[in-house]
Coordinates of C-alpha atoms and ligand atoms in Angstrom, one line a residue:
X1 CA -6.4 -20.7 1.2
X2 CA -8.7 -22.9 3.2
X3 CA -9.2 -24.9 0.0
X4 CA -5.5 -25.3 -0.4
X5 CA -4.7 -22.1 -2.4
X6 CA -1.4 -20.3 -1.9
X7 CA -0.7 -17.0 -0.3
X8 CA 0.4 -15.3 -3.5
X9 CA -2.9 -16.0 -5.3
X10 CA -4.7 -15.0 -2.1
X11 CA -3.1 -11.6 -1.8
X12 CA -3.4 -10.8 -5.5
X13 CA -7.1 -11.8 -5.6
X14 CA -7.7 -10.1 -2.3
X15 CA -6.5 -6.6 -3.3
X16 CA -8.1 -6.9 -6.7
X17 CA -11.5 -6.6 -5.0
X18 CA -10.6 -3.2 -3.6
X19 CA -8.9 -2.1 -6.9
X20 CA -12.1 -3.0 -8.8
X21 CA -14.4 -1.2 -6.3
X22 CA -15.2 2.0 -8.3
X23 CA -16.5 3.7 -5.1
X24 CA -13.1 3.5 -3.4
X25 CA -11.4 6.9 -3.6
X26 CA -7.8 5.9 -2.8
X27 CA -7.2 2.6 -4.6
X28 CA -7.8 1.7 -8.3
X29 CA -9.3 3.8 -11.1
X30 CA -11.9 5.2 -8.8
X31 CA -9.2 6.9 -6.8
X32 CA -8.5 10.6 -6.5
X33 CA -6.5 11.9 -9.5
X34 CA -3.2 13.8 -9.5
X35 CA -3.3 17.6 -9.6
X36 CA -3.7 17.5 -13.4
X37 CA -6.8 15.3 -13.2
X38 CA -5.1 12.0 -14.1
X39 CA -5.5 8.9 -12.0
X40 CA -2.2 7.1 -11.8
X41 CA -1.8 3.8 -10.0
X42 CA 1.1 2.1 -8.0
X43 CA 1.2 -1.5 -6.9
X44 CA 3.7 -4.2 -5.9
X45 CA 3.6 -7.9 -5.0
X46 CA 6.2 -10.2 -3.4
X47 CA 6.3 -13.9 -2.8
X48 CA 8.1 -16.4 -0.5
X49 CA 11.1 -16.6 -2.8
X50 CA 11.9 -12.9 -2.6
X51 CA 10.6 -12.6 -6.2
X52 CA 8.8 -9.3 -6.7
X53 CA 7.1 -7.2 -9.2
X54 CA 6.0 -3.6 -9.3
X55 CA 4.2 -1.0 -11.4
X56 CA 4.3 2.8 -10.9
X57 CA 2.5 5.7 -12.6
X58 CA 0.3 3.2 -14.4
X59 CA -2.8 4.7 -16.0
X60 CA -6.1 3.1 -17.4
X61 CA -5.7 -0.4 -15.9
X62 CA -8.2 -1.7 -13.5
X63 CA -6.0 -4.2 -11.6
X64 CA -2.4 -2.9 -11.4
X65 CA -1.6 -5.7 -8.9
X66 CA -2.0 -8.3 -11.6
X67 CA 0.3 -6.3 -13.9
X68 CA 2.8 -6.2 -11.1
X69 CA 2.6 -10.0 -10.8
X70 CA 3.2 -10.3 -14.6
X71 CA 6.3 -8.1 -14.2
X72 CA 7.5 -10.5 -11.6
X73 CA 6.7 -13.6 -13.5
X74 CA 7.2 -12.7 -17.2
X75 CA 10.1 -10.2 -17.2
X76 CA 13.6 -10.2 -15.8
X77 CA 12.8 -6.9 -14.1
X78 CA 11.1 -5.8 -10.8
X79 CA 9.6 -2.4 -11.8
X80 CA 7.9 -1.0 -14.8
X81 CA 6.5 2.5 -14.8
X82 CA 4.4 4.9 -16.9
X83 CA 3.8 4.3 -20.6
X84 CA 6.1 1.3 -20.5
X85 CA 4.1 -0.3 -17.8
X86 CA 0.9 0.4 -19.8
X87 CA 2.4 -1.0 -23.0
X88 CA 3.4 -4.1 -21.1
X89 CA 0.0 -4.5 -19.6
X90 CA -1.7 -4.2 -22.9
X91 CA 0.7 -6.7 -24.4
X92 CA -0.3 -9.2 -21.7
X93 CA -4.0 -8.8 -22.5
X94 CA -5.1 -6.3 -20.0
X95 CA -7.7 -3.9 -21.3
X96 CA -7.6 -0.1 -21.2
X97 CA -10.4 1.6 -19.3
X98 CA -11.2 5.3 -19.4
X99 CA -13.2 5.1 -16.2
X100 CA -13.1 8.2 -14.0
X101 CA -15.0 8.4 -10.8
X102 CA -17.5 11.3 -10.7
X103 CA -16.9 11.7 -7.0
X104 CA -13.1 11.9 -7.4
X105 CA -13.4 14.3 -10.3
X106 CA -15.8 16.5 -8.3
X107 CA -13.4 16.6 -5.4
X108 CA -10.5 17.4 -7.7
X109 CA -12.4 20.3 -9.3
X110 CA -13.2 21.6 -5.8
X111 CA -9.5 21.3 -4.9
X112 CA -8.6 23.2 -8.1
X113 CA -10.4 26.3 -6.7
X114 CA -7.5 26.8 -4.3
X115 CA -5.0 24.3 -5.6
X116 CA -3.4 24.3 -2.2
X117 CA -0.7 21.7 -2.4
X118 CA -0.2 19.9 0.9
X119 CA 0.9 16.3 0.9
X120 CA -1.3 15.2 3.8
X121 CA -2.8 11.9 4.6
X122 CA -5.8 12.1 6.9
X123 CA -8.9 10.2 7.7
X124 CA -10.7 11.5 4.6
X125 CA -8.1 10.6 2.0
X126 CA -6.4 7.7 3.6
X127 CA -5.0 5.4 1.1
X128 CA -3.3 2.1 0.2
X129 CA -4.6 -1.4 0.7
X130 CA -1.9 -3.8 1.8
X131 CA -2.5 -7.5 2.3
X132 CA -0.1 -10.1 3.7
X133 CA -0.8 -13.8 4.0
X134 CA 0.6 -17.1 5.3
X135 CA -0.6 -20.3 3.7
X136 CA -0.8 -23.9 4.7
X137 CA 2.7 -24.6 3.2
X138 CA 4.1 -22.0 5.6
X139 CA 4.7 -19.6 2.8
X140 CA 4.3 -15.8 3.0
X141 CA 3.3 -13.3 0.3
X142 CA 2.2 -9.7 0.2
X143 CA 0.6 -7.2 -2.1
X144 CA -0.2 -3.5 -1.9
X145 CA -1.9 -1.1 -4.3
X146 CA -3.0 2.5 -4.3
X147 CA -3.9 5.5 -6.4
X148 CA -1.5 7.4 -4.2
X149 CA -1.7 10.7 -2.6
X150 CA -4.7 12.8 -3.8
X151 CA -3.9 15.7 -6.1
X152 CA -0.3 14.7 -6.1
X153 CA 2.3 16.2 -8.5
X154 CA 2.4 14.5 -11.8
X155 CA 4.9 11.7 -11.8
X156 CA 5.0 11.4 -8.0
X157 CA 5.4 7.8 -6.7
X158 CA 4.9 6.9 -3.1
X159 CA 6.0 3.9 -1.1
X160 CA 3.5 1.4 -2.6
X161 CA 5.4 0.4 -5.7
X162 CA 8.7 0.3 -3.8
X163 CA 9.8 -3.1 -2.5
X164 CA 11.1 -2.6 1.1
X165 CA 9.1 0.6 1.6
X166 CA 5.4 -0.2 1.0
X167 CA 5.9 -4.0 1.2
X168 CA 8.5 -6.5 2.2
X169 CA 8.4 -10.3 2.6
X170 CA 11.2 -12.6 3.9
X171 CA 9.9 -16.1 4.1
X172 CA 12.4 -16.9 6.9
X173 CA 11.0 -14.2 9.1
X174 CA 7.7 -12.5 8.2
X175 CA 6.0 -9.9 6.0
X176 CA 5.0 -6.3 6.5
X177 CA 3.1 -3.7 4.6
X178 CA 2.6 0.1 5.0
X179 CA -0.1 2.6 4.4
X180 CA -0.1 6.3 4.8
X181 CA 2.2 9.1 3.6
X182 CA 4.6 7.3 1.3
X183 CA 7.4 9.8 1.5
X184 CA 7.6 9.2 5.3
X185 CA 7.6 5.4 4.8
X186 CA 10.3 5.6 2.1
X187 CA 12.5 7.7 4.4
X188 CA 12.8 4.8 6.9
X189 CA 12.6 1.9 4.4
X190 CA 9.5 1.1 6.5
X191 CA 8.3 -2.4 5.6
X192 CA 11.9 -3.7 5.3
X193 CA 12.7 -2.3 8.8
X194 CA 9.6 -4.0 10.3
X195 CA 10.7 -7.4 8.9
X196 CA 14.3 -6.9 10.1
X197 CA 13.1 -6.1 13.6
X198 CA 11.1 -9.3 13.6
X199 CA 14.3 -11.1 12.5
X200 CA 15.9 -9.8 15.6
X201 CA 13.2 -11.1 17.9
X202 CA 10.6 -8.4 17.9
X203 CA 7.0 -9.6 17.8
X204 CA 5.0 -8.2 14.8
X205 CA 3.3 -5.8 17.1
X206 CA 6.6 -4.6 18.7
X207 CA 8.2 -4.3 15.2
X208 CA 5.4 -2.1 13.9
X209 CA 5.5 0.1 17.0
X210 CA 9.3 0.5 16.8
X211 CA 9.1 1.4 13.1
X212 CA 6.5 4.1 13.8
X213 CA 8.5 5.5 16.7
X214 CA 11.6 5.6 14.5
X215 CA 9.6 7.4 11.8
X216 CA 8.4 10.0 14.2
X217 CA 11.9 10.5 15.5
X218 CA 13.3 10.9 12.0
X219 CA 10.7 13.6 11.4
X220 CA 11.9 15.4 14.6
X221 CA 8.5 14.7 16.1
X222 CA 6.9 17.0 13.5
X223 CA 4.2 14.6 12.4
X224 CA 1.1 16.8 12.4
X225 CA -1.3 15.4 9.8
X226 CA 1.2 12.7 8.9
X227 CA -0.5 9.3 9.1
X228 CA 1.4 6.1 8.6
X229 CA 0.4 2.6 9.6
X230 CA 2.1 -0.8 9.4
X231 CA 0.8 -4.3 9.5
X232 CA 3.1 -7.3 10.1
X233 CA 2.8 -11.1 10.1
X234 CA 5.4 -13.6 11.2
X235 CA 6.1 -17.2 10.2
X236 CA 4.1 -18.4 13.3
X237 CA 1.0 -16.6 12.1
X238 CA 1.4 -13.9 14.8
X239 CA 0.5 -10.5 13.6
X240 CA 0.5 -6.9 14.7
X241 CA -0.2 -3.3 13.6
X242 CA 0.6 0.2 14.7
X243 CA 0.0 3.6 13.4
X244 CA 1.1 7.2 14.1
X245 CA -2.5 8.4 14.6
X246 CA -5.6 6.6 15.6
X247 CA -8.1 5.7 12.9
X248 CA -6.1 2.9 11.2
X249 CA -8.1 -0.3 10.8
X250 CA -6.7 -3.8 10.1
X251 CA -8.8 -6.7 8.9
X252 CA -7.5 -10.0 10.2
X253 CA -8.7 -13.4 9.2
X254 CA -7.6 -16.9 10.2
X255 CA -9.3 -20.3 10.2
X256 CA -11.4 -19.4 13.3
X257 CA -11.9 -15.7 13.2
X258 CA -12.6 -12.7 11.0
X259 CA -12.5 -9.3 12.5
X260 CA -11.8 -5.6 11.9
X261 CA -9.5 -4.2 14.5
X262 CA -8.6 -0.7 15.5
X263 CA -4.8 -0.5 15.3
X264 CA -2.8 0.6 18.3
X265 CA -1.4 4.1 17.8
X266 CA 1.1 6.6 19.0
X267 CA -1.3 9.5 19.4
X268 CA -5.0 10.4 19.0
X269 CA -6.0 12.1 15.7
Ligands
LIG301 N1 1.0 5.1 0.7 C1 0.6 5.5 -0.6 C2 1.3 6.7 -1.1 O1 1.8 7.5 -0.4 O2 1.2 6.9 -2.3

């Protein structure tokens, strides 16, 4: 972006790095599989014109975010899932990969010994990468991508392919992205709420905090082991983040600084 690139290209290229990192256990083909041993990927992308694209339950493709962008740009739709998403990706020249991470497969085999099904997000299996950016033209874009909850039920989608839950951008206001337990984020239309709060005058930090507090309230304060975090950025380049539990990091970069920040949180882990 310093060289004049736009926010949409930046967020796509940015999250591709993590998707292609085969050692990452919660994003991309290296991620933990579902409970049947299949790695299924979810991603979405949104630009400054409220155009968006999404893929869910996509298998065998290294960079789902780029398929999501193609859905946005080359189809009249927002979302493609499963075999249809794969077929579309192959038709657009993406190649199929059978890569499976040894570490993720080992963890899955270990899990199979008890097959205890508990949708929990914690420090060890924390998930999604979300990236939001504001470019020199004053345009916002966002992207998020994940292999989802480890050992999830086959067919389960979280918040990350859902516009308004895992990601929302409104170029008049700001952008927000979520990580953590997708079901909890979907229940409050998380990223959309953060953007709406900013529209009504909340700073990005206040908006993320209010969304997390609302989420906790809507779960009757029963949030043991339930981690969710939001990041937000407004049109002025101000940003914020907040999570249910400690342990959520945000990487922030502008023309002067680059830093990894421990997010503020509601309670210690
Ligand atoms: N936040 C990612 C997921 O729940 O799948």
